[in-house]
């Protein structure tokens, strides 16, 4: 197959190996594996998880929940603060599948209790230090108030506490990731103990790819919800969650210009393909690692350079002198993206390294 | 119409006013107005330009050129370095419409001359200081070499020099934008004069929304190619190219959580809706200006705050104390995006403030 335009390649073998590794970890730790499907947003990629006994999944929007429900998934958690304006869709979905949603305020609980006629599982979104959203894990007063209210709600079935330790993305060492995971665990366990008299069956749901990739002690948690691990990306390699060779997606991009005087290569591949997430190496932003592309395959031993700048359609690649001469206008290069979730979301389609097109939401 | 999810609103009246202002400017300056359609990527929005006598357009990819050709546009410039791998589509398109492409290397010229059987207009991509791509405007040696080669090419019809002065986006004052525009003009005119003996009919094509918005002296240029002006955005307002009230698009996003202790509002509206382009105010990033939404309309006098952080689906809004209490979970807020081109590209659809859905490429 001849590639001519920016194309998102997916190496199924690498993806399956990533899924298997995480599924095995979860199994060994005796926790439920509820992978986050926002990374791939694809019914077909989702179906690959079935071979590893995955039956429960996580998504990040009501729309995504509907898509996966329509594709045969019957146990879904929407791990995003419930949007009460979407109550009608939530209610219909809760009538068809086991649906869990996430709440963090009395206003949301009151609105949903009034509107929903089908039972829905409820997690309290719990903030263990990330500071994005959720009730502070140590704010027992608010937690008790929310739980007391939930006790009176016919269709809102309290299940437990859900946290996303997203501050693992701001770390500079595995140790730091481990400390965040441990601190989150202790906060959630203390909360569970505090509430145990009134709620003896509280479940603890923990997510984030760096923790779940770098560690395997999931003691205390009932389920894990990593997502990005299925593909991984440059960010995760940078954080020490994977090797470059584990990254299952690469953007194939055509070379359209060369600038010898500044050792730069211009590709068709910009913010509309990659998004603008970046990692910082020696204080300079990088938007992707550039690898030689061989047909539809890439070998991370053949690193060419990195994307130093992105505009809407252009990518500017910095390459060392010895690589520059070997790259020609009209070549296709493979780029390991910084954030595979956003790249997939933009591209809307995968081409497997075996040449099969796979659609997305 | 009741909005429940992140929705990209388009105020047609503001958009028409923006188009009319630029069309009038171009007419008064006696230059061809060849607007860049990468901003809206929509056949319907494109059709609005017809009322202002626009017949020639600019796009940034072959795919976009095919889309607009299929929607009745017959004079299109693809203002991106020609990708020789797409020669077959370029050739077919050149057989149907007046197609101009952009080249900057002998390799691309040689490859296209071999492959194309239909005549195509050729601009040399010229770098007047942005430093992204193109031949340096003062590199007469390379220019002469490319033009000599083009003279021998049957189907590559040399038209002129095309530049995008994208460094206007890095400025901190209108004066600086003006200096960049003036410097670009002088470089292009000098180049034209140098080549005038051999090529008496050279056309100069100039693009970029900051210059074309902030100034109206287009002397020396034959055409202008601004794009973003049709919608404008927070970035352009920040650069002084427009007022907040000229911005024709706003994302409507639902409030899903509130954090009183840090005066933060969480919306469903993240990197998958806005992209991650940012402006820096007092050294801190902002990802959008938040305005009160009244039905499908917004009034920039009712400013609420700004987006301080984005993750995949979450937006974190900072608001002053007096605004905080007036915003409720379940409210929809209007966000003026930092980069309307990337926001449109992500959303894939507009809803006009009159309630009409408009599709995109």
XYZ file of C-alpha atoms in Angstrom:
722
model
C 0.000 0.000 0.000
C 1.330 3.388 -1.088
C 0.846 6.171 1.458
C 0.548 9.703 0.088
C -1.026 11.753 2.916
C -0.701 12.004 6.702
C -1.932 8.625 7.939
C -2.199 7.242 11.467
C -0.586 3.806 11.518
C -1.461 1.257 14.184
C 0.741 -1.706 14.987
C -1.801 -4.253 16.233
C 0.847 -6.620 17.622
C 2.291 -3.868 19.838
C -1.197 -2.822 20.916
C -2.129 -6.408 21.836
C 1.110 -6.797 23.794
C 0.321 -3.595 25.709
C -3.216 -4.782 26.485
C -2.015 -8.220 27.537
C 0.648 -6.783 29.849
C -1.857 -4.571 31.668
C -4.589 -7.260 31.778
C -2.122 -9.730 33.284
C -0.995 -7.192 35.863
C -4.575 -6.500 36.913
C -5.353 -10.210 37.075
C -2.281 -10.925 39.201
C -3.216 -8.082 41.530
C -6.807 -9.312 41.677
C -8.330 -5.973 40.655
C -10.940 -5.375 37.976
C -9.415 -4.096 34.745
C -11.723 -1.370 33.387
C -9.639 0.215 30.596
C -10.349 3.747 29.432
C -11.445 3.699 25.807
C -11.033 7.445 25.187
C -7.550 6.723 23.809
C -8.635 4.693 20.787
C -12.388 5.558 20.526
C -12.760 2.589 18.177
C -15.211 -0.335 18.292
C -12.725 -2.582 16.534
C -9.751 -1.740 18.762
C -12.143 -2.134 21.702
C -13.028 -5.631 20.509
C -9.371 -6.653 20.850
C -9.722 -6.246 24.638
C -12.332 -9.034 24.703
C -9.584 -11.613 24.214
C -8.129 -10.502 27.539
C -11.431 -11.004 29.368
C -12.273 -7.300 29.485
C -16.013 -6.724 29.913
C -16.134 -3.398 31.766
C -14.851 -0.186 30.257
C -14.367 3.506 30.970
C -15.177 6.410 28.641
C -14.984 10.193 28.990
C -18.258 11.418 27.513
C -21.890 10.416 27.162
C -21.440 10.349 23.381
C -18.591 7.845 23.718
C -20.695 5.738 26.094
C -23.516 5.570 23.553
C -21.064 4.599 20.795
C -19.574 1.713 22.776
C -22.999 0.609 24.069
C -24.103 0.443 20.429
C -21.063 -1.750 19.841
C -21.932 -4.365 22.430
C -20.405 -3.030 25.657
C -22.807 -3.441 28.558
C -20.838 -2.176 31.556
C -19.557 1.367 31.138
C -18.312 4.057 33.510
C -18.349 7.636 32.237
C -15.351 8.997 34.154
C -16.198 12.670 33.737
C -18.352 14.822 36.070
C -21.932 14.083 34.995
C -23.413 16.779 32.796
C -26.978 17.177 34.061
C -28.056 18.669 30.724
C -27.493 15.231 29.185
C -29.811 13.491 31.675
C -32.138 12.202 28.979
C -29.384 10.323 27.118
C -27.942 9.105 30.419
C -31.365 7.844 31.451
C -31.959 5.976 28.195
C -28.498 4.437 28.354
C -29.014 3.391 31.982
C -32.115 1.518 30.816
C -30.036 -0.578 28.388
C -26.712 -1.254 30.118
C -24.963 -1.150 33.488
C -24.007 2.482 33.509
C -21.884 4.224 36.121
C -21.484 7.960 36.273
C -19.396 10.299 38.371
C -20.742 13.112 40.553
C -19.117 15.609 42.882
C -21.833 18.042 43.980
C -25.198 18.084 45.692
C -26.637 20.092 42.792
C -25.802 17.340 40.308
C -27.173 14.639 42.604
C -30.428 16.532 43.134
C -30.907 17.221 39.433
C -30.228 13.631 38.420
C -32.434 12.128 41.135
C -35.281 14.255 39.860
C -34.690 13.362 36.208
C -33.567 9.720 36.061
C -36.098 6.909 36.029
C -33.518 4.148 35.533
C -30.960 3.121 38.158
C -27.391 4.276 37.557
C -24.220 3.495 39.502
C -22.649 6.504 41.188
C -19.013 7.180 41.954
C -17.937 10.264 43.834
C -15.184 11.968 41.863
C -12.380 12.218 44.410
C -9.390 14.513 44.221
C -6.265 12.964 45.748
C -4.024 15.894 44.863
C -4.285 16.491 41.129
C -6.385 19.593 41.776
C -8.355 19.467 38.518
C -11.785 18.531 39.796
C -13.525 16.277 42.319
C -14.123 16.487 46.066
C -10.920 16.646 48.083
C -10.348 13.125 49.467
C -9.788 14.591 52.921
C -12.944 16.676 52.903
C -14.971 14.172 54.933
C -17.687 16.685 55.671
C -18.634 17.118 52.019
C -18.246 13.396 51.376
C -20.665 12.598 54.227
C -23.130 15.183 52.996
C -23.077 13.735 49.464
C -23.368 10.157 50.706
C -26.251 11.006 53.040
C -28.066 12.548 50.122
C -27.307 9.557 47.882
C -28.819 7.238 50.538
C -32.168 8.895 49.911
C -31.961 8.587 46.105
C -33.904 5.757 44.526
C -32.063 5.596 41.209
C -28.603 6.815 42.182
C -26.821 3.738 43.513
C -23.665 4.757 45.359
C -20.755 2.492 44.439
C -17.619 4.173 45.661
C -14.856 6.697 45.091
C -13.131 7.279 41.784
C -9.893 9.194 41.355
C -7.616 10.097 38.479
C -4.135 10.876 39.752
C -3.318 13.051 36.750
C -0.504 14.777 38.610
C 1.642 11.765 37.713
C 2.026 13.539 34.346
C 3.930 16.379 36.019
C 6.586 14.139 37.574
C 10.236 13.826 36.708
C 10.920 10.365 38.170
C 9.301 6.965 38.730
C 9.739 7.511 42.468
C 7.532 10.554 42.298
C 4.852 8.618 40.384
C 5.047 5.913 43.052
C 4.629 8.474 45.827
C 1.532 9.935 44.155
C 0.039 6.478 43.743
C 0.790 5.590 47.371
C -0.610 8.862 48.652
C -3.779 8.411 46.562
C -4.172 4.884 47.896
C -3.805 5.997 51.512
C -6.279 8.840 51.073
C -8.874 6.601 49.423
C -8.429 3.833 52.013
C -8.763 6.285 54.898
C -11.932 7.663 53.323
C -13.308 4.161 52.867
C -12.556 3.296 56.493
C -14.173 6.485 57.698
C -17.377 5.684 55.799
C -17.305 1.917 56.417
C -19.984 1.829 59.118
C -22.614 3.420 56.935
C -21.340 2.046 53.628
C -19.637 -1.309 54.077
C -19.250 -2.095 50.364
C -17.398 0.959 49.054
C -15.397 0.361 45.852
C -12.200 2.261 45.038
C -11.515 2.998 41.371
C -8.046 4.214 40.400
C -6.857 5.460 37.036
C -3.887 6.834 35.161
C -1.429 5.200 32.822
C 1.859 6.279 34.452
C 1.034 4.685 37.845
C -0.520 1.557 36.371
C 2.385 1.086 33.943
C 5.255 1.781 36.301
C 3.935 -0.142 39.311
C 2.052 -3.347 39.963
C 0.971 -3.072 43.562
C -2.744 -2.283 43.274
C -3.562 -3.372 46.814
C -6.553 -1.575 48.230
C -8.006 -0.662 44.849
C -10.968 -2.542 43.439
C -10.414 -1.542 39.847
C -7.887 0.254 37.639
C -8.775 2.442 34.652
C -5.628 3.189 32.606
C -6.291 4.090 28.965
C -3.308 5.496 27.143
C -1.262 2.288 27.748
C -3.012 0.575 24.793
C -1.075 2.801 22.397
C 1.364 4.673 24.660
C 3.176 7.697 23.216
C 6.209 9.921 23.494
C 4.920 11.494 26.697
C 4.619 8.089 28.372
C 8.085 7.062 27.166
C 9.397 10.357 28.533
C 7.721 9.610 31.899
C 9.220 6.120 31.975
C 5.906 4.287 31.524
C 7.022 2.471 28.363
C 9.839 2.092 25.866
C 9.678 3.883 22.515
C 9.289 0.435 21.005
C 6.023 -0.168 22.906
C 4.314 2.767 21.182
C 1.676 1.209 18.942
C 0.764 4.230 16.804
C 2.815 6.385 14.474
C 1.817 9.137 12.088
C 3.154 8.608 8.574
C 3.865 12.044 7.094
C 5.251 13.082 3.688
C 8.395 15.222 3.393
C 7.545 18.335 1.381
C 10.611 20.567 1.834
C 14.174 20.581 3.174
C 16.271 23.420 4.607
C 19.939 22.439 4.613
C 21.160 25.692 6.178
C 19.215 24.990 9.369
C 19.001 21.176 9.146
C 15.215 21.232 9.053
C 12.778 18.993 7.217
C 9.204 20.140 6.544
C 6.463 17.517 6.626
C 2.765 17.648 5.956
C 1.782 16.916 9.543
C 0.693 19.746 11.846
C -1.576 20.711 14.705
C -4.606 19.331 12.816
C -2.940 15.913 12.874
C -0.994 15.826 16.157
C -2.640 18.473 18.355
C -0.121 20.690 20.143
C 0.746 18.644 23.227
C 4.475 18.719 23.819
C 7.236 17.382 25.992
C 10.140 19.503 27.087
C 13.674 18.183 26.474
C 16.476 20.376 27.801
C 14.015 23.241 28.033
C 12.942 22.943 24.397
C 9.539 21.697 23.221
C 9.263 18.504 21.200
C 6.081 17.481 19.382
C 7.041 13.962 18.285
C 9.952 11.588 17.669
C 10.773 10.987 14.027
C 11.646 7.467 12.856
C 12.428 5.944 9.484
C 9.329 4.411 7.887
C 9.721 1.136 6.024
C 6.492 0.479 4.111
C 3.918 0.569 6.908
C 6.406 -0.341 9.653
C 8.903 1.489 11.782
C 11.886 0.420 13.842
C 12.697 2.676 16.801
C 16.398 1.911 16.308
C 16.251 4.152 13.259
C 15.592 7.472 14.900
C 15.897 10.503 12.631
C 15.110 13.519 14.806
C 12.197 15.268 16.456
C 9.428 17.729 15.595
C 10.527 21.096 16.964
C 7.534 23.162 15.841
C 4.003 22.690 14.579
C 1.624 24.988 12.770
C -1.797 24.086 11.381
C -0.550 21.785 8.596
C 3.269 22.030 8.811
C 5.630 20.077 11.044
C 9.234 21.287 11.343
C 11.685 18.467 12.047
C 15.196 18.988 13.379
C 17.657 16.344 12.193
C 21.374 15.772 12.704
C 23.691 16.409 9.706
C 24.280 12.728 8.958
C 20.524 12.092 8.664
C 19.723 15.171 6.621
C 21.180 13.981 3.334
C 19.455 10.620 3.523
C 15.971 12.119 3.604
C 14.360 13.097 0.322
C 11.362 15.153 -0.663
C 8.568 12.650 -1.215
C 9.740 10.274 1.548
C 7.236 9.265 4.190
C 8.481 9.461 7.789
C 7.004 7.891 10.927
C 6.326 10.176 13.894
C 5.676 8.812 17.369
C 3.127 11.318 18.717
C 3.444 13.090 22.065
C -0.184 12.382 22.967
C -1.735 9.424 21.176
C -5.258 10.129 22.525
C -5.418 13.592 20.934
C -3.727 12.407 17.731
C -6.245 9.566 17.328
C -9.114 11.932 18.063
C -7.927 14.256 15.286
C -7.237 11.576 12.694
C -10.518 9.676 13.097
C -9.176 6.523 11.464
C -6.311 4.036 11.771
C -4.444 2.068 9.151
C -2.955 -1.078 10.665
C 0.576 -2.052 9.715
C -1.126 -4.974 7.942
C -2.953 -2.491 5.706
C -6.441 -2.612 7.207
C -8.448 0.574 7.781
C -10.137 0.846 11.193
C -12.835 3.404 11.910
C -13.479 5.405 15.086
C -16.333 7.213 16.800
C -32.986 25.195 20.850
C -31.640 23.574 24.024
C -27.885 22.961 24.005
C -26.625 20.061 26.121
C -23.122 19.321 24.826
C -20.066 21.294 23.660
C -21.297 23.035 20.495
C -19.500 25.423 18.166
C -21.728 28.459 17.644
C -21.335 30.680 14.612
C -22.702 34.209 14.448
C -23.352 34.632 10.726
C -23.890 38.397 10.980
C -20.443 38.883 12.568
C -18.862 36.582 9.999
C -20.485 38.480 7.105
C -19.320 41.791 8.575
C -15.769 40.422 8.808
C -15.879 39.201 5.213
C -17.338 42.462 3.953
C -14.705 44.550 5.774
C -11.837 42.584 4.232
C -13.439 42.389 0.775
C -13.951 46.156 0.781
C -10.361 46.743 1.864
C -9.049 44.571 -0.945
C -11.314 46.277 -3.479
C -10.239 49.745 -2.355
C -6.602 48.705 -2.584
C -7.205 47.145 -6.014
C -5.783 43.740 -5.061
C -7.372 40.349 -5.643
C -9.019 38.979 -2.517
C -8.229 35.241 -2.349
C -9.355 34.278 1.169
C -7.938 31.221 2.891
C -10.685 28.687 3.507
C -8.739 26.510 5.974
C -10.329 28.483 8.819
C -13.919 27.402 8.201
C -13.471 24.369 5.889
C -17.161 24.611 5.056
C -18.921 24.735 1.674
C -21.788 26.746 3.156
C -19.617 29.311 4.924
C -17.583 29.461 1.717
C -20.726 30.285 -0.238
C -21.229 33.416 1.886
C -18.084 34.876 0.281
C -19.796 34.797 -3.132
C -21.899 37.792 -2.139
C -18.687 39.790 -1.840
C -17.541 38.843 -5.362
C -15.027 36.267 -4.186
C -14.247 33.736 -6.904
C -10.681 32.711 -6.083
C -9.763 30.941 -2.856
C -6.831 29.528 -0.923
C -6.692 26.155 0.876
C -3.967 24.314 2.797
C -4.221 20.749 1.532
C -5.041 18.797 -1.597
C -7.963 17.199 0.247
C -9.423 20.635 1.029
C -8.932 21.684 -2.610
C -10.904 18.652 -3.807
C -13.685 19.405 -1.296
C -14.092 23.015 -2.427
C -13.753 22.077 -6.123
C -16.606 19.608 -5.551
C -18.547 22.533 -4.119
C -18.253 24.746 -7.149
C -14.987 26.631 -6.635
C -12.990 26.769 -9.851
C -9.934 28.854 -8.938
C -7.972 27.447 -6.012
C -4.443 27.943 -4.689
C -3.089 25.228 -2.389
C -0.813 27.380 -0.200
C 1.263 24.523 1.175
C 4.481 23.103 -0.326
C 3.278 20.650 -2.989
C 3.389 17.040 -1.842
C 4.691 15.137 -4.871
C 3.156 11.904 -3.586
C -0.257 13.427 -4.276
C 0.551 14.183 -7.929
C -2.271 12.047 -9.251
C -4.977 13.949 -7.332
C -3.294 17.266 -8.186
C -3.241 16.286 -11.857
C -6.922 15.309 -11.926
C -7.882 18.511 -10.153
C -5.789 20.610 -12.552
C -7.816 19.067 -15.373
C -11.078 20.369 -13.854
C -10.295 23.787 -12.361
C -7.720 26.575 -12.361
C -5.343 25.138 -9.810
C -2.279 26.861 -8.396
C 0.267 25.081 -6.266
C 3.328 26.161 -4.356
C 6.838 24.804 -4.845
C 10.189 25.601 -3.305
C 12.673 23.021 -4.584
C 14.080 21.691 -7.822
C 13.225 18.139 -6.719
C 9.531 18.977 -6.460
C 9.548 20.794 -9.806
C 11.272 17.878 -11.543
C 8.924 15.298 -10.045
C 5.792 17.269 -10.930
C 6.931 18.057 -14.463
C 7.413 14.345 -15.044
C 4.043 13.410 -13.566
C 1.548 16.129 -14.484
C -0.265 16.064 -17.815
C -2.498 19.064 -17.037
C -1.233 22.630 -16.675
C -1.003 23.986 -13.152
C -0.134 27.468 -11.917
C 3.074 27.640 -9.900
C 4.002 30.009 -7.091
C 7.418 29.906 -5.485
C 6.970 29.705 -1.725
C 8.995 32.678 -0.508
C 10.276 33.211 3.014
C 10.362 36.890 3.984
C 11.550 36.229 7.537
C 9.092 33.821 9.165
C 11.644 31.028 8.861
C 9.154 28.186 8.604
C 9.592 27.132 5.018
C 10.075 28.561 1.518
C 13.066 29.952 -0.348
C 14.630 32.970 1.344
C 13.384 36.040 -0.555
C 16.959 37.315 -0.804
C 18.368 34.076 -2.141
C 18.324 35.214 -5.785
C 20.603 32.407 -6.879
C 18.124 29.689 -5.883
C 15.218 31.737 -7.220
C 16.917 32.066 -10.605
C 17.716 28.377 -10.677
C 14.076 27.441 -9.936
C 12.710 29.916 -12.465
C 15.102 28.751 -15.177
C 13.931 25.222 -14.596
C 10.261 26.284 -14.635
C 10.822 27.951 -18.017
C 11.506 24.523 -19.471
C 8.402 22.916 -17.935
C 5.407 22.443 -20.210
C 2.721 22.067 -17.534
C 4.188 24.103 -14.692
C 3.147 27.673 -15.403
C 5.139 30.106 -13.257
C 2.899 32.810 -11.790
C 4.841 34.494 -9.053
C 5.978 34.566 -5.459
C 3.813 33.674 -2.491
C 4.660 34.466 1.109
C 3.018 33.962 4.476
C 4.416 36.411 7.004
C 3.519 34.176 9.961
C 6.011 35.994 12.197
C 3.303 38.626 12.670
C 1.894 36.162 15.240
C 4.965 36.629 17.439
C 4.634 40.403 17.683
C 3.677 42.519 20.657
C 2.523 45.662 18.826
C 0.781 46.831 15.674
C 3.970 48.691 14.746
C 5.875 45.453 14.666
C 3.220 43.866 12.434
C 3.486 46.861 10.142
C 7.266 46.535 9.983
C 7.014 42.866 9.047
C 4.482 43.661 6.337
C 6.650 46.481 4.972
C 9.785 44.356 5.031
C 7.957 41.510 3.249
C 6.689 43.941 0.627
C 10.157 45.375 -0.002
C 11.732 41.926 -0.279
C 9.076 40.701 -2.713
C 9.231 43.872 -4.829
C 13.031 43.716 -5.020
C 12.803 40.087 -6.093
C 10.217 40.947 -8.717
C 12.376 43.761 -10.059
C 15.429 41.507 -10.185
C 13.516 38.916 -12.237
C 11.532 41.425 -14.352
C 13.611 41.115 -17.501
C 13.054 37.411 -17.828
C 9.606 37.338 -16.217
C 7.719 40.589 -16.780
C 4.383 39.385 -15.369
C 5.321 38.186 -11.899
C 2.458 38.205 -9.378
C 3.011 38.780 -5.651
C 0.687 36.947 -3.257
C 0.657 38.016 0.388
C -1.107 36.353 3.306
C -1.705 36.563 7.034
C -4.611 37.881 9.023
C -2.744 40.245 11.399
C -1.193 42.327 8.576
C -4.301 42.355 6.412
C -6.521 43.289 9.380
C -4.341 45.934 10.958
C -3.284 47.692 7.754
C -4.815 48.610 4.447
C -1.882 49.589 2.293
C -1.498 46.591 -0.010
C 0.494 48.467 -2.627
C 2.798 46.217 -4.587
C 0.853 43.058 -3.840
C -1.380 41.504 -6.476
C -3.464 39.457 -4.087
C -4.026 38.963 -0.347
C -4.847 35.641 1.307
C -5.985 36.207 4.902
C -8.146 33.411 6.340
C -8.696 33.643 10.057
C -10.375 37.078 9.737
C -13.672 35.426 8.746
C -14.087 34.217 12.331
C -11.216 35.877 14.198
C -10.404 34.574 17.704
C -8.818 35.441 21.013
C -5.338 35.331 19.518
C -6.265 37.933 16.897
C -7.922 40.144 19.501
C -4.762 39.812 21.611
C -2.666 40.859 18.587
C -4.909 43.839 17.937
C -6.360 42.513 14.666
C -9.967 42.663 15.895
C -12.181 43.447 18.857
C -13.563 40.630 21.006
C -16.937 41.579 19.582
C -15.801 40.764 16.025
C -15.164 37.118 16.911
C -17.820 35.164 15.029
C -17.461 31.771 16.714
C -17.888 30.695 20.325
C -17.898 27.284 21.917
C -20.937 26.674 24.087
C -19.853 24.430 26.973
C -21.806 23.024 29.949
C -20.716 23.720 33.528
C -20.210 20.374 35.281
C -18.496 21.328 38.557
C -17.547 24.310 40.714
C -14.681 24.789 43.164
C -15.377 27.727 45.457
C -12.111 27.457 47.399
C -10.095 28.202 44.259
C -12.734 30.118 42.250
C -12.669 27.572 39.453
C -15.472 26.334 37.212
C -15.154 23.038 35.344
C -16.721 22.776 31.909
C -17.067 19.975 29.424
C -14.779 21.546 26.852
C -11.171 20.380 26.529
C -8.309 19.815 24.119
C -10.564 17.681 21.887
C -12.788 20.741 21.409
C -10.386 23.708 21.497
C -6.953 22.247 20.703
C -4.212 23.509 23.004
C -3.222 26.799 21.385
C -2.819 29.477 24.002
C -2.107 33.129 24.534
C 0.052 34.369 27.377
C -1.348 37.111 29.622
C 1.005 38.348 32.334
C 3.101 35.240 31.807
C 0.175 32.864 32.337
C -1.455 30.778 29.600
C -5.073 31.388 28.614
C -7.031 28.994 26.406
C -10.167 31.059 25.819
C -12.240 33.990 27.062
C -15.435 33.033 28.876
C -18.627 35.011 28.232
C -22.200 34.675 29.431
C -24.346 32.747 26.956
C -27.892 33.905 26.354
C -29.678 31.227 24.341
C -27.433 30.910 21.293
C -26.006 34.425 21.605
C -23.250 36.074 23.566
C -22.446 39.656 24.454
C -18.762 40.408 25.023
C -19.710 43.005 27.634
C -20.582 40.086 29.904
C -17.159 38.602 30.407
C -16.931 35.919 33.096
C -13.301 34.800 33.131
C -10.834 32.718 31.125
C -9.839 29.105 30.622
C -6.633 28.589 32.595
C -6.072 24.907 31.820
C -7.266 22.250 29.406
C -7.086 18.492 29.504
C -8.652 16.081 27.004
C -12.298 16.788 27.939
C -12.052 19.244 30.878
C -11.684 22.998 30.779
C -10.762 24.810 33.999
C -12.112 28.355 34.147
C -10.838 31.026 36.536
C -13.517 33.530 37.547
C -13.590 36.525 39.888
C -15.496 36.148 43.190
C -18.474 38.239 42.088
C -19.018 36.041 39.020
C -18.575 32.721 40.799
C -21.887 32.673 42.644
C -23.879 33.580 39.548
C -22.773 30.506 37.625
C -24.594 27.251 38.234
C -23.928 23.638 37.405
C -25.915 22.963 34.235
C -25.377 26.449 32.807
C -23.950 26.751 29.308
C -21.110 29.256 28.891
C -19.713 30.779 25.699
C -15.959 30.532 25.129
C -14.168 32.632 22.533
C -11.466 30.239 21.328
C -7.775 31.126 21.106
C -7.478 29.630 17.621
C -10.714 29.394 15.677
C -9.155 27.390 12.798
C -8.112 24.510 15.082
C -11.361 24.662 17.068
C -13.441 24.446 13.884
C -11.291 21.614 12.596
C -11.919 19.653 15.819
C -15.649 20.303 16.044
C -16.481 19.449 12.424
C -19.803 21.312 12.523
C -21.263 24.738 13.300
C -24.565 25.744 14.788
C -25.498 29.259 13.724
C -26.937 31.631 16.294
C -30.138 31.284 14.253
C -30.177 27.555 15.022
C -29.034 26.116 11.706
C -26.479 23.301 11.566
C -23.671 23.763 9.031
C -21.404 20.911 7.978
C -17.679 20.984 7.203
C -15.147 18.966 5.214
